[in-house]
Amino acid sequence: MPAGESLSNTFSFRHRVAGVSVTLGLTRPLVVRTTLVDDPGDLFGRLPEAAPYAWIRHGEGLVAWGEAARVAVPPGPRRFDWARDRLSAMFAEALVDDDVAAPGSGPLAFGSFTFDPESPGSVLVIPRTVLVRRDGRAWLTTVGEQRLDAVTPLRDPGRIRYGDGSLTAPEWEHAVARAVRRIRSGLLEKTVLARDLTATAERPIDVRLLLARLARRYPECYTFSCAGLVGATPELLVRRTGETIESLVLAGTIPRGTDRVDDMARGAALFASEKDRYEHTCAVESVREALSPLCAELKIPEAPELLVLSNVQHLASPVTGRLAAGTSVLDVVAAMHPTAAVGGTPTEAALGVIRELEGMDRAGYAGPVGWIDARGDGEWGIALRCAQIEGRNARLFAGCGIMGDSDPGSELAEAQAKLRVMQYALEG
């Protein structure tokens, strides 16, 4: 398929989801070739500047560029089903020559879904070129006719100017106080309030530079890029490999200490915090409730462990399970989103408070971001510690779990600590 050919010119079938009828016109199927290659070294160093895609942790994962196909996912409660069915039809028609036959080989799509199912902006992209390194092997997937993409030096964006997003700091603290009153009234147990910050650079922002800085500073996180949404999330929503799934539940946060003694004391305080332990329990139970109907087996630890990142510490619970046959990674994403860690408990009441008090559309922040291949395997995270990049402009996001005993000043400090991740990526 010629590079850049739109999805509407690629396939022909009728598909009805949530009352929406879509017709796609077929000219020819995707032609996909996957071959083993030598170790490429630094994956980010292989990326051309224009619109890169990435999913990297500890130097392994996927980078991609170019667009063989792109589709805007219509908003609504069935959007994940719509996306799964659309991709299944596309992949079923593809002409595939795959020498690797592993998760992430053959045709695959990157995706980013908005946090709110009613917000537009969810997107799926099948890249023209995908380079993968994992488990001691590397491979290259190409789709359609290839053209040379020049790799240029990374560009620094220059001076960065910041401005308030939807709410000023005092306004956001006021929103936290209002949320606390709602929780104490018994309306809900927990909500999550996000804060945004705007940034304007002297020159267009080179996404590759942000990715390289994030991966170097936060190697234990999943550094991602999809359709302008760039970040380093510590939270793995789900990894599917055959019938096996993994997830990492994070809820309960404290900033890092000023030295080793202070750091250990803060970690101990986090473990001892009744507020943070209860917040974590809510998040774990929401994952248990979502995954139990999909899994033949599900293992969740009785107590959390401590995940220490460069800027903060989290309470963390690794979850593993075995799926029922035929369940795609997008089916799991649909069941899990939004978790209590990014939405609240109970879900509908928490979402109502978010829509009322945040005063903004989160767009892709706290929504699922990741990739899926033709087998239904894939990795999806929650888009945290991230920014939406467009030219010289960036919109940075951070959020905090709000409980009945939350202190607005402390929550603001936590949000600012999380925002520093992307401020570092922009400034170095």
XYZ file of N, CA and C in Angstrom, residues 193-409:
651
model
N -8.106 13.566 40.695
C -8.157 14.861 40.024
C -6.841 15.126 39.299
N -6.952 15.497 38.028
C -5.779 15.788 37.206
C -5.576 17.289 37.092
N -4.337 17.660 36.853
C -3.969 19.051 36.638
C -3.148 19.133 35.366
N -3.375 20.179 34.553
C -2.577 20.360 33.343
C -1.782 21.650 33.415
N -0.720 21.683 32.616
C 0.192 22.812 32.554
C 0.554 23.005 31.089
N 0.595 24.232 30.604
C 0.971 24.477 29.215
C 2.446 24.838 29.129
N 3.052 24.488 28.004
C 4.455 24.836 27.766
C 4.610 25.259 26.312
N 5.394 26.295 26.093
C 5.681 26.777 24.743
C 7.185 26.873 24.574
N 7.707 26.250 23.515
C 9.150 26.222 23.269
C 9.543 27.252 22.215
N 10.816 27.598 22.198
C 11.333 28.512 21.168
C 11.218 27.890 19.780
N 11.460 26.591 19.700
C 11.477 25.896 18.412
C 10.558 24.677 18.489
N 10.182 24.100 17.346
C 9.350 22.890 17.365
C 9.975 21.802 18.232
N 9.145 21.125 18.982
C 9.617 20.111 19.933
C 9.884 18.804 19.208
N 11.095 18.292 19.341
C 11.507 17.027 18.735
C 11.127 15.896 19.692
N 10.121 15.139 19.331
C 9.636 14.061 20.200
C 10.733 13.056 20.506
N 11.627 12.820 19.556
C 12.705 11.843 19.778
C 13.587 12.253 20.960
N 13.827 13.560 21.098
C 14.648 14.036 22.214
C 13.946 13.779 23.543
N 12.639 14.015 23.591
C 11.888 13.740 24.815
C 11.955 12.254 25.157
N 11.776 11.397 24.152
C 11.821 9.956 24.382
C 13.175 9.522 24.913
N 14.250 10.031 24.315
C 15.591 9.646 24.742
C 15.852 10.081 26.181
N 15.441 11.293 26.533
C 15.641 11.777 27.901
C 14.828 10.976 28.901
N 13.578 10.687 28.563
C 12.716 9.931 29.475
C 13.249 8.518 29.688
N 13.644 7.859 28.605
C 14.131 6.482 28.712
C 15.411 6.416 29.540
N 16.244 7.430 29.405
C 17.504 7.452 30.164
C 17.249 7.722 31.637
N 16.327 8.628 31.939
C 16.068 9.030 33.329
C 15.148 8.044 34.048
N 14.206 7.430 33.316
C 13.215 6.550 33.936
C 13.182 5.190 33.220
N 14.286 4.439 33.252
C 14.351 3.180 32.495
C 13.356 2.127 32.967
N 12.910 2.221 34.233
C 11.976 1.231 34.760
C 10.540 1.512 34.313
N 10.297 2.677 33.721
C 8.973 3.015 33.208
C 8.851 2.604 31.742
N 7.632 2.684 31.216
C 7.369 2.413 29.805
C 7.342 3.757 29.075
N 8.383 4.014 28.293
C 8.462 5.248 27.535
C 7.659 5.061 26.248
N 6.705 5.956 26.010
C 5.772 5.733 24.899
C 5.589 6.995 24.065
N 5.195 6.776 22.825
C 4.825 7.860 21.921
C 3.781 7.330 20.964
N 2.662 8.057 20.887
C 1.599 7.664 19.961
C 0.779 8.902 19.619
N 0.791 9.284 18.348
C -0.047 10.381 17.855
C 0.151 11.664 18.649
N 1.399 11.968 18.991
C 1.709 13.195 19.712
C 1.643 13.099 21.213
N 1.130 11.990 21.753
C 1.089 11.782 23.199
C 2.375 11.078 23.612
N 3.168 11.733 24.463
C 4.515 11.257 24.793
C 4.673 11.235 26.306
N 5.278 10.164 26.825
C 5.479 10.118 28.261
C 6.253 8.895 28.701
N 6.341 8.729 30.023
C 6.995 7.577 30.634
C 6.109 7.130 31.787
N 5.301 6.116 31.543
C 4.345 5.679 32.558
C 4.898 4.525 33.384
N 4.712 4.579 34.692
C 5.110 3.442 35.527
C 4.044 2.354 35.566
N 2.855 2.634 35.015
C 1.715 1.757 35.244
C 1.385 0.920 34.013
N 1.676 -0.381 34.089
C 1.313 -1.330 33.046
C -0.132 -1.751 33.269
N -1.004 -1.356 32.361
C -2.405 -1.755 32.466
C -2.540 -3.240 32.196
N -1.990 -3.702 31.061
C -2.032 -5.134 30.761
C -1.005 -5.482 29.697
N -0.372 -6.631 29.880
C 0.444 -7.271 28.845
C -0.169 -8.632 28.560
N -0.502 -8.905 27.307
C -1.032 -10.216 26.922
C -0.016 -10.930 26.056
N 0.336 -12.154 26.454
C 1.195 -13.034 25.668
C 0.509 -14.389 25.614
N -0.174 -14.659 24.501
C -0.999 -15.858 24.437
C -2.139 -15.748 25.430
N -2.283 -16.726 26.289
C -3.342 -16.703 27.287
C -2.895 -16.058 28.605
N -1.626 -15.691 28.704
C -1.091 -15.121 29.932
C -1.201 -13.600 29.922
N -1.650 -13.023 31.024
C -1.681 -11.574 31.155
C -0.958 -11.150 32.424
N -0.415 -9.929 32.376
C 0.228 -9.309 33.524
C -0.283 -7.883 33.644
N -0.355 -7.398 34.874
C -0.745 -6.021 35.127
C 0.003 -5.546 36.359
N 0.180 -4.227 36.478
C 0.822 -3.654 37.652
C -0.067 -2.550 38.179
N -0.574 -2.745 39.387
C -1.475 -1.768 40.005
C -0.657 -0.813 40.866
N -0.784 0.479 40.578
C -0.106 1.511 41.361
C -1.132 2.448 41.953
N -1.075 2.668 43.234
C -1.903 3.672 43.905
C -1.297 3.885 45.281
N -1.168 5.147 45.674
C -0.445 5.511 46.881
C 0.941 6.000 46.496
N 1.216 7.276 46.726
C 2.442 7.910 46.221
C 3.037 8.835 47.270
N 4.383 8.887 47.272
C 5.094 9.853 48.114
C 6.348 10.278 47.364
N 6.753 11.570 47.431
C 7.987 11.994 46.757
C 9.218 11.312 47.338
N 10.296 11.232 46.541
C 11.559 10.691 47.010
C 12.154 11.595 48.068
N 13.010 11.028 48.903
C 13.644 11.784 49.967
C 14.865 12.548 49.505
N 15.405 13.363 50.396
C 16.584 14.169 50.075
C 17.880 13.370 50.189
N 17.853 12.267 50.936
C 19.007 11.376 51.040
C 18.483 9.969 51.338
N 19.394 9.003 51.514
C 18.983 7.603 51.679
C 18.130 7.414 52.932
N 18.531 8.046 54.046
C 17.778 7.891 55.289
C 16.378 8.472 55.131
N 16.293 9.672 54.568
C 14.997 10.313 54.354
C 14.150 9.489 53.393
N 14.791 8.931 52.358
C 14.082 8.115 51.371
C 13.444 6.891 52.035
N 14.215 6.202 52.874
C 13.696 5.012 53.557
C 12.569 5.391 54.517
N 12.721 6.525 55.182
C 11.680 6.960 56.114
C 10.386 7.267 55.360
N 10.501 7.880 54.184
C 9.311 8.187 53.393
C 8.640 6.909 52.898
N 9.443 5.927 52.468
C 8.869 4.660 52.039
C 8.131 3.964 53.170
N 8.718 3.991 54.362
C 8.060 3.393 55.526
C 6.768 4.131 55.858
N 6.803 5.457 55.735
C 5.596 6.249 56.011
C 4.499 5.928 55.002
N 4.883 5.696 53.754
C 3.891 5.336 52.734
C 3.227 4.009 53.071
N 4.033 3.032 53.481
C 3.477 1.729 53.866
C 2.558 1.851 55.068
N 2.885 2.770 55.975
C 2.104 2.912 57.204
C 0.889 3.807 57.042
N 0.786 4.495 55.915
C -0.295 5.464 55.709
C -1.629 4.757 55.482
N -2.560 4.971 56.389
C -3.883 4.358 56.247
C -4.578 4.860 54.981
N -4.421 6.155 54.706
C -5.042 6.740 53.505
C -4.494 6.079 52.244
N -3.160 5.954 52.132
C -2.561 5.395 50.921
C -2.820 3.904 50.782
N -2.820 3.173 51.909
C -3.101 1.738 51.837
C -4.541 1.493 51.397
N -5.463 2.316 51.895
C -6.851 2.143 51.495
C -7.041 2.517 50.023
N -6.362 3.586 49.601
C -6.418 3.972 48.181
C -5.914 2.828 47.308
N -4.826 2.177 47.729
C -4.271 1.059 46.965
C -5.238 -0.127 46.950
N -5.865 -0.392 48.088
C -6.836 -1.493 48.150
C -7.985 -1.271 47.169
N -8.456 -0.034 47.087
C -9.528 0.289 46.129
C -9.092 -0.012 44.709
N -7.852 0.353 44.370
C -7.353 0.128 43.017
C -7.218 -1.368 42.724
N -6.695 -2.111 43.671
C -6.543 -3.558 43.482
C -7.893 -4.234 43.296
N -8.859 -3.853 44.098
C -10.171 -4.478 43.998
C -10.853 -4.152 42.677
N -10.616 -2.954 42.144
C -11.212 -2.625 40.847
C -10.616 -3.489 39.747
N -9.325 -3.794 39.843
C -8.681 -4.675 38.869
C -9.186 -6.101 39.029
N -9.325 -6.569 40.274
C -9.852 -7.905 40.513
C -11.259 -8.060 39.914
N -12.083 -7.054 40.142
C -13.452 -7.104 39.631
C -13.482 -7.118 38.104
N -12.559 -6.371 37.478
C -12.541 -6.304 36.018
C -12.009 -7.576 35.385
N -10.979 -8.177 35.981
C -10.309 -9.311 35.349
C -10.933 -10.663 35.666
N -11.573 -10.793 36.796
C -12.108 -12.098 37.194
C -13.013 -12.732 36.139
N -13.938 -11.980 35.504
C -14.789 -12.620 34.494
C -14.041 -13.079 33.241
N -12.843 -12.524 32.989
C -12.098 -12.852 31.778
C -11.063 -13.946 31.993
N -10.753 -14.264 33.250
C -9.617 -15.124 33.553
C -10.035 -16.457 34.142
N -9.370 -17.511 33.667
C -9.533 -18.819 34.286
C -8.740 -18.899 35.580
N -7.635 -18.142 35.662
C -6.835 -18.046 36.880
C -6.433 -16.586 37.068
N -6.356 -16.165 38.339
C -5.963 -14.793 38.634
C -5.209 -14.781 39.956
N -3.994 -14.213 39.948
C -3.175 -14.151 41.151
C -2.885 -12.696 41.497
N -3.278 -12.302 42.720
C -3.062 -10.944 43.214
C -2.428 -11.055 44.595
N -1.288 -10.413 44.847
C -0.645 -10.526 46.159
C -1.511 -9.934 47.256
N -1.349 -10.466 48.463
C -2.148 -9.998 49.591
C -1.749 -8.602 50.046
N -0.485 -8.242 49.874
C -0.005 -6.924 50.307
C 0.827 -6.307 49.196
N 0.849 -4.967 49.097
C 1.637 -4.324 48.041
C 3.121 -4.337 48.364
N 3.905 -4.033 47.333
C 5.332 -3.814 47.503
C 5.631 -2.351 47.186
N 6.866 -1.935 47.387
C 7.243 -0.550 47.131
C 7.963 -0.452 45.785
N 7.457 0.403 44.900
C 8.109 0.676 43.626
C 8.780 2.039 43.735
N 10.110 2.046 43.635
C 10.887 3.279 43.798
C 11.309 3.777 42.421
N 10.819 4.941 42.038
C 11.178 5.578 40.783
C 12.122 6.748 41.052
N 12.542 7.420 39.996
C 13.518 8.495 40.158
C 12.964 9.681 40.934
N 11.658 9.897 40.851
C 11.080 11.099 41.471
C 10.097 10.805 42.592
N 9.461 9.628 42.573
C 8.454 9.288 43.579
C 8.556 7.812 43.942
N 7.854 7.425 45.009
C 7.684 6.031 45.392
C 6.189 5.701 45.352
N 5.876 4.483 44.916
C 4.489 4.049 44.810
C 4.271 2.746 45.578
N 3.061 2.534 46.072
C 2.627 1.204 46.466
C 2.225 0.471 45.188
N 2.733 -0.759 45.018
C 2.545 -1.497 43.769
C 2.149 -2.938 44.047
N 1.244 -3.461 43.214
C 0.827 -4.867 43.291
C 0.871 -5.485 41.901
N 1.817 -6.411 41.640
C 1.840 -7.101 40.354
C 0.748 -8.164 40.296
N 0.037 -8.215 39.187
C -1.082 -9.132 38.999
C -0.796 -10.018 37.789
N -1.067 -11.320 37.898
C -0.928 -12.233 36.763
C -2.209 -13.054 36.623
N -2.456 -13.521 35.407
C -3.662 -14.312 35.170
C -3.560 -15.108 33.889
N -4.496 -16.036 33.721
C -4.608 -16.819 32.487
C -5.990 -16.569 31.896
N -6.005 -16.059 30.665
C -7.248 -15.677 30.018
C -8.007 -16.872 29.476
N -9.311 -16.691 29.358
C -10.114 -17.633 28.584
C -9.718 -17.504 27.122
N -9.839 -18.577 26.352
C -9.415 -18.594 24.957
C -10.166 -17.542 24.144
N -9.443 -16.927 23.193
C -10.074 -15.992 22.269
C -10.206 -14.576 22.776
N -9.615 -14.269 23.928
C -9.736 -12.924 24.499
C -8.566 -12.064 24.036
N -8.863 -10.972 23.338
C -7.844 -10.050 22.842
C -7.369 -9.148 23.964
N -6.170 -8.567 23.787
C -5.685 -7.602 24.767
C -6.616 -6.396 24.860
N -7.296 -6.035 23.755
C -8.232 -4.921 23.811
C -9.486 -5.262 24.611
N -9.850 -6.539 24.671
C -10.958 -6.942 25.543
C -10.599 -6.698 27.002
N -9.341 -6.967 27.348
C -8.890 -6.750 28.721
C -8.822 -5.256 29.017
N -8.305 -4.475 28.071
C -8.257 -3.026 28.240
C -9.657 -2.465 28.470
N -10.612 -2.936 27.670
C -11.996 -2.462 27.802
C -12.559 -2.770 29.181
N -12.238 -3.954 29.708
C -12.762 -4.346 31.014
C -12.125 -3.562 32.151
N -10.864 -3.171 31.981
C -10.127 -2.546 33.089
C -10.256 -1.033 33.140
N -10.463 -0.396 32.007
C -10.461 1.074 31.997
C -11.831 1.645 32.314
N -11.903 2.675 33.198
C -10.806 3.219 33.999
C -10.664 2.464 35.312
N -9.443 2.197 35.713
C -9.219 1.593 37.025
C -9.443 2.651 38.106
N -9.576 2.182 39.315
C -9.731 3.121 40.436
C -8.498 3.987 40.617
N -7.344 3.518 40.130
C -6.113 4.287 40.277
C -6.153 5.595 39.498
N -6.931 5.663 38.409
C -6.992 6.895 37.609
C -8.392 7.477 37.533
N -9.391 6.741 38.048
C -10.761 7.230 38.028
C -11.310 7.450 39.418
N -11.425 6.371 40.170
C -11.952 6.463 41.527
C -12.914 5.341 41.817
N -13.581 5.417 42.975
C -14.498 4.387 43.442
C -15.683 5.032 44.165
N -16.927 4.629 43.852
C -17.322 3.825 42.686
C -17.143 4.622 41.395
N -16.996 3.903 40.291
C -16.543 4.516 39.043
C -17.434 5.661 38.584
N -18.729 5.432 38.466
C -19.597 6.453 37.892
C -19.654 7.711 38.751
N -19.722 7.534 40.056
C -19.731 8.707 40.941
C -18.420 9.477 40.832
N -17.300 8.741 40.764
C -15.998 9.384 40.657
C -15.860 10.136 39.336
N -16.316 9.530 38.245
C -16.241 10.203 36.947
C -17.094 11.465 36.941
N -18.226 11.432 37.608
C -19.062 12.619 37.699
C -18.353 13.760 38.408
N -17.632 13.437 39.483
C -16.888 14.457 40.219
C -15.738 14.993 39.359
N -15.075 14.107 38.636
C -13.986 14.538 37.748
C -14.499 15.525 36.708
N -15.592 15.180 36.039
C -16.130 16.058 34.995
C -16.545 17.412 35.565
N -17.020 17.417 36.802
C -17.485 18.661 37.397
C -16.344 19.543 37.888
N -15.314 18.948 38.514
C -14.316 19.738 39.234
C -13.027 20.003 38.464
N -12.653 19.124 37.524
C -11.377 19.340 36.832
C -11.424 20.534 35.888
N -12.567 20.786 35.287
C -12.698 21.923 34.389
C -11.944 21.764 33.086
N -11.703 20.514 32.644
C -10.966 20.304 31.397
C -11.302 18.934 30.820
N -10.946 18.741 29.561
C -10.989 17.434 28.921
C -9.591 16.833 29.053
N -9.489 15.676 29.672
C -8.177 15.045 29.844
C -7.549 14.604 28.519
N -8.341 14.476 27.461
C -7.850 13.937 26.191
C -7.260 12.541 26.451
N -6.019 12.286 26.021
C -5.442 10.955 26.203
C -4.828 10.724 27.559
N -4.700 11.766 28.382
C -4.113 11.568 29.711
C -4.950 10.586 30.525
N -4.282 9.622 31.160
C -4.890 8.579 31.997
C -5.734 7.605 31.190
N -5.660 7.696 29.850
C -6.311 6.716 28.995
C -5.334 5.614 28.610
N -5.818 4.526 28.020
C -4.929 3.448 27.591
C -4.086 3.855 26.385
N -2.807 3.479 26.412
C -1.901 3.705 25.290
C -1.021 2.478 25.145
N -0.764 2.059 23.907
C 0.062 0.875 23.717
C -0.027 0.331 22.313
N 0.119 -1.004 22.192
C 0.122 -1.631 20.877
C -0.564 -2.989 20.938
N -1.022 -3.456 19.769
C -1.666 -4.758 19.627
C -1.265 -5.346 18.289
N -1.003 -6.661 18.253
C -0.666 -7.310 16.986
C -1.826 -8.176 16.507
N -1.621 -8.865 15.398
C -2.698 -9.635 14.774
C -3.102 -10.850 15.597
N -2.288 -11.282 16.552
C -2.629 -12.419 17.410
C -3.497 -11.997 18.592
N -3.647 -10.702 18.798
C -4.332 -10.203 19.984
C -3.396 -9.984 21.142
N -2.070 -10.235 20.933
C -1.075 -9.932 21.954
C -0.810 -8.430 21.958
N -0.231 -7.941 23.030
C 0.116 -6.533 23.076
C 0.415 -6.065 24.480
N 0.816 -4.813 24.584
C 1.117 -4.175 25.865
C 0.437 -2.816 25.885
N -0.290 -2.547 26.973
C -0.994 -1.285 27.121
C -0.735 -0.733 28.506
N -0.416 0.535 28.553
C -0.213 1.218 29.819
C -1.270 2.282 30.012
N -1.244 2.898 31.169
C -2.074 4.064 31.434
C -1.210 5.290 31.166
N -1.687 6.189 30.323
C -0.892 7.342 29.888
C -0.745 8.352 31.028
N 0.248 8.105 31.875
C 0.596 8.995 32.980
C 1.947 9.637 32.699
N 2.315 10.662 33.483
C 3.597 11.352 33.320
C 3.818 11.671 31.849
N 2.893 12.384 31.250
C 2.899 12.537 29.804
C 2.540 13.957 29.387
N 2.682 14.220 28.089
C 2.314 15.510 27.502
C 1.821 15.283 26.085
N 0.910 16.128 25.648
C 0.463 16.136 24.255
C 1.281 17.195 23.525
N 1.994 16.772 22.475
C 2.927 17.645 21.770
C 2.342 18.037 20.422
N 2.417 19.324 20.106
C 1.992 19.819 18.806
C 2.849 21.024 18.438
N 3.801 20.794 17.531
C 4.680 21.877 17.112
C 5.534 22.383 18.261
N 5.402 23.665 18.572
C 6.161 24.275 19.663
C 5.438 24.168 21.002
N 4.236 23.602 20.995
C 3.391 23.608 22.188
C 3.278 22.225 22.812
N 3.165 22.226 24.133
C 2.967 20.983 24.877
C 1.946 21.231 25.981
N 1.154 20.220 26.254
C 0.218 20.253 27.371
C 0.589 19.112 28.299
N 1.067 19.459 29.511
C 1.552 18.486 30.476
C 0.435 18.120 31.449
N 0.465 16.862 31.931
C -0.591 16.367 32.818
C 0.005 15.673 34.034
N -0.728 15.747 35.131
C -0.443 14.948 36.328
C -1.735 14.827 37.117
N -1.846 13.770 37.908
C -3.056 13.572 38.692
C -2.763 12.948 40.041
N -3.721 13.084 40.965
C -3.557 12.566 42.327
C -4.845 11.888 42.779
N -4.695 10.804 43.515
C -5.838 10.152 44.124
C -6.307 10.932 45.337
N -7.581 11.268 45.361
C -8.147 12.076 46.447
C -9.014 11.189 47.329
N -8.705 11.207 48.635
C -9.453 10.443 49.624
C -10.069 11.410 50.638
N -10.799 10.856 51.590
C -11.495 11.686 52.562
C -10.591 12.493 53.457
N -9.339 12.049 53.653
C -8.421 12.795 54.513
C -7.302 13.451 53.710
N -7.512 13.637 52.404
C -6.496 14.290 51.571
C -6.341 15.756 51.948
N -5.100 16.230 51.900
C -4.792 17.637 52.165
C -4.492 18.328 50.839
N -5.213 19.392 50.471
C -5.017 20.034 49.168
C -3.577 20.455 48.901
N -2.887 20.986 49.910
C -1.506 21.401 49.709
C -0.587 20.227 49.402
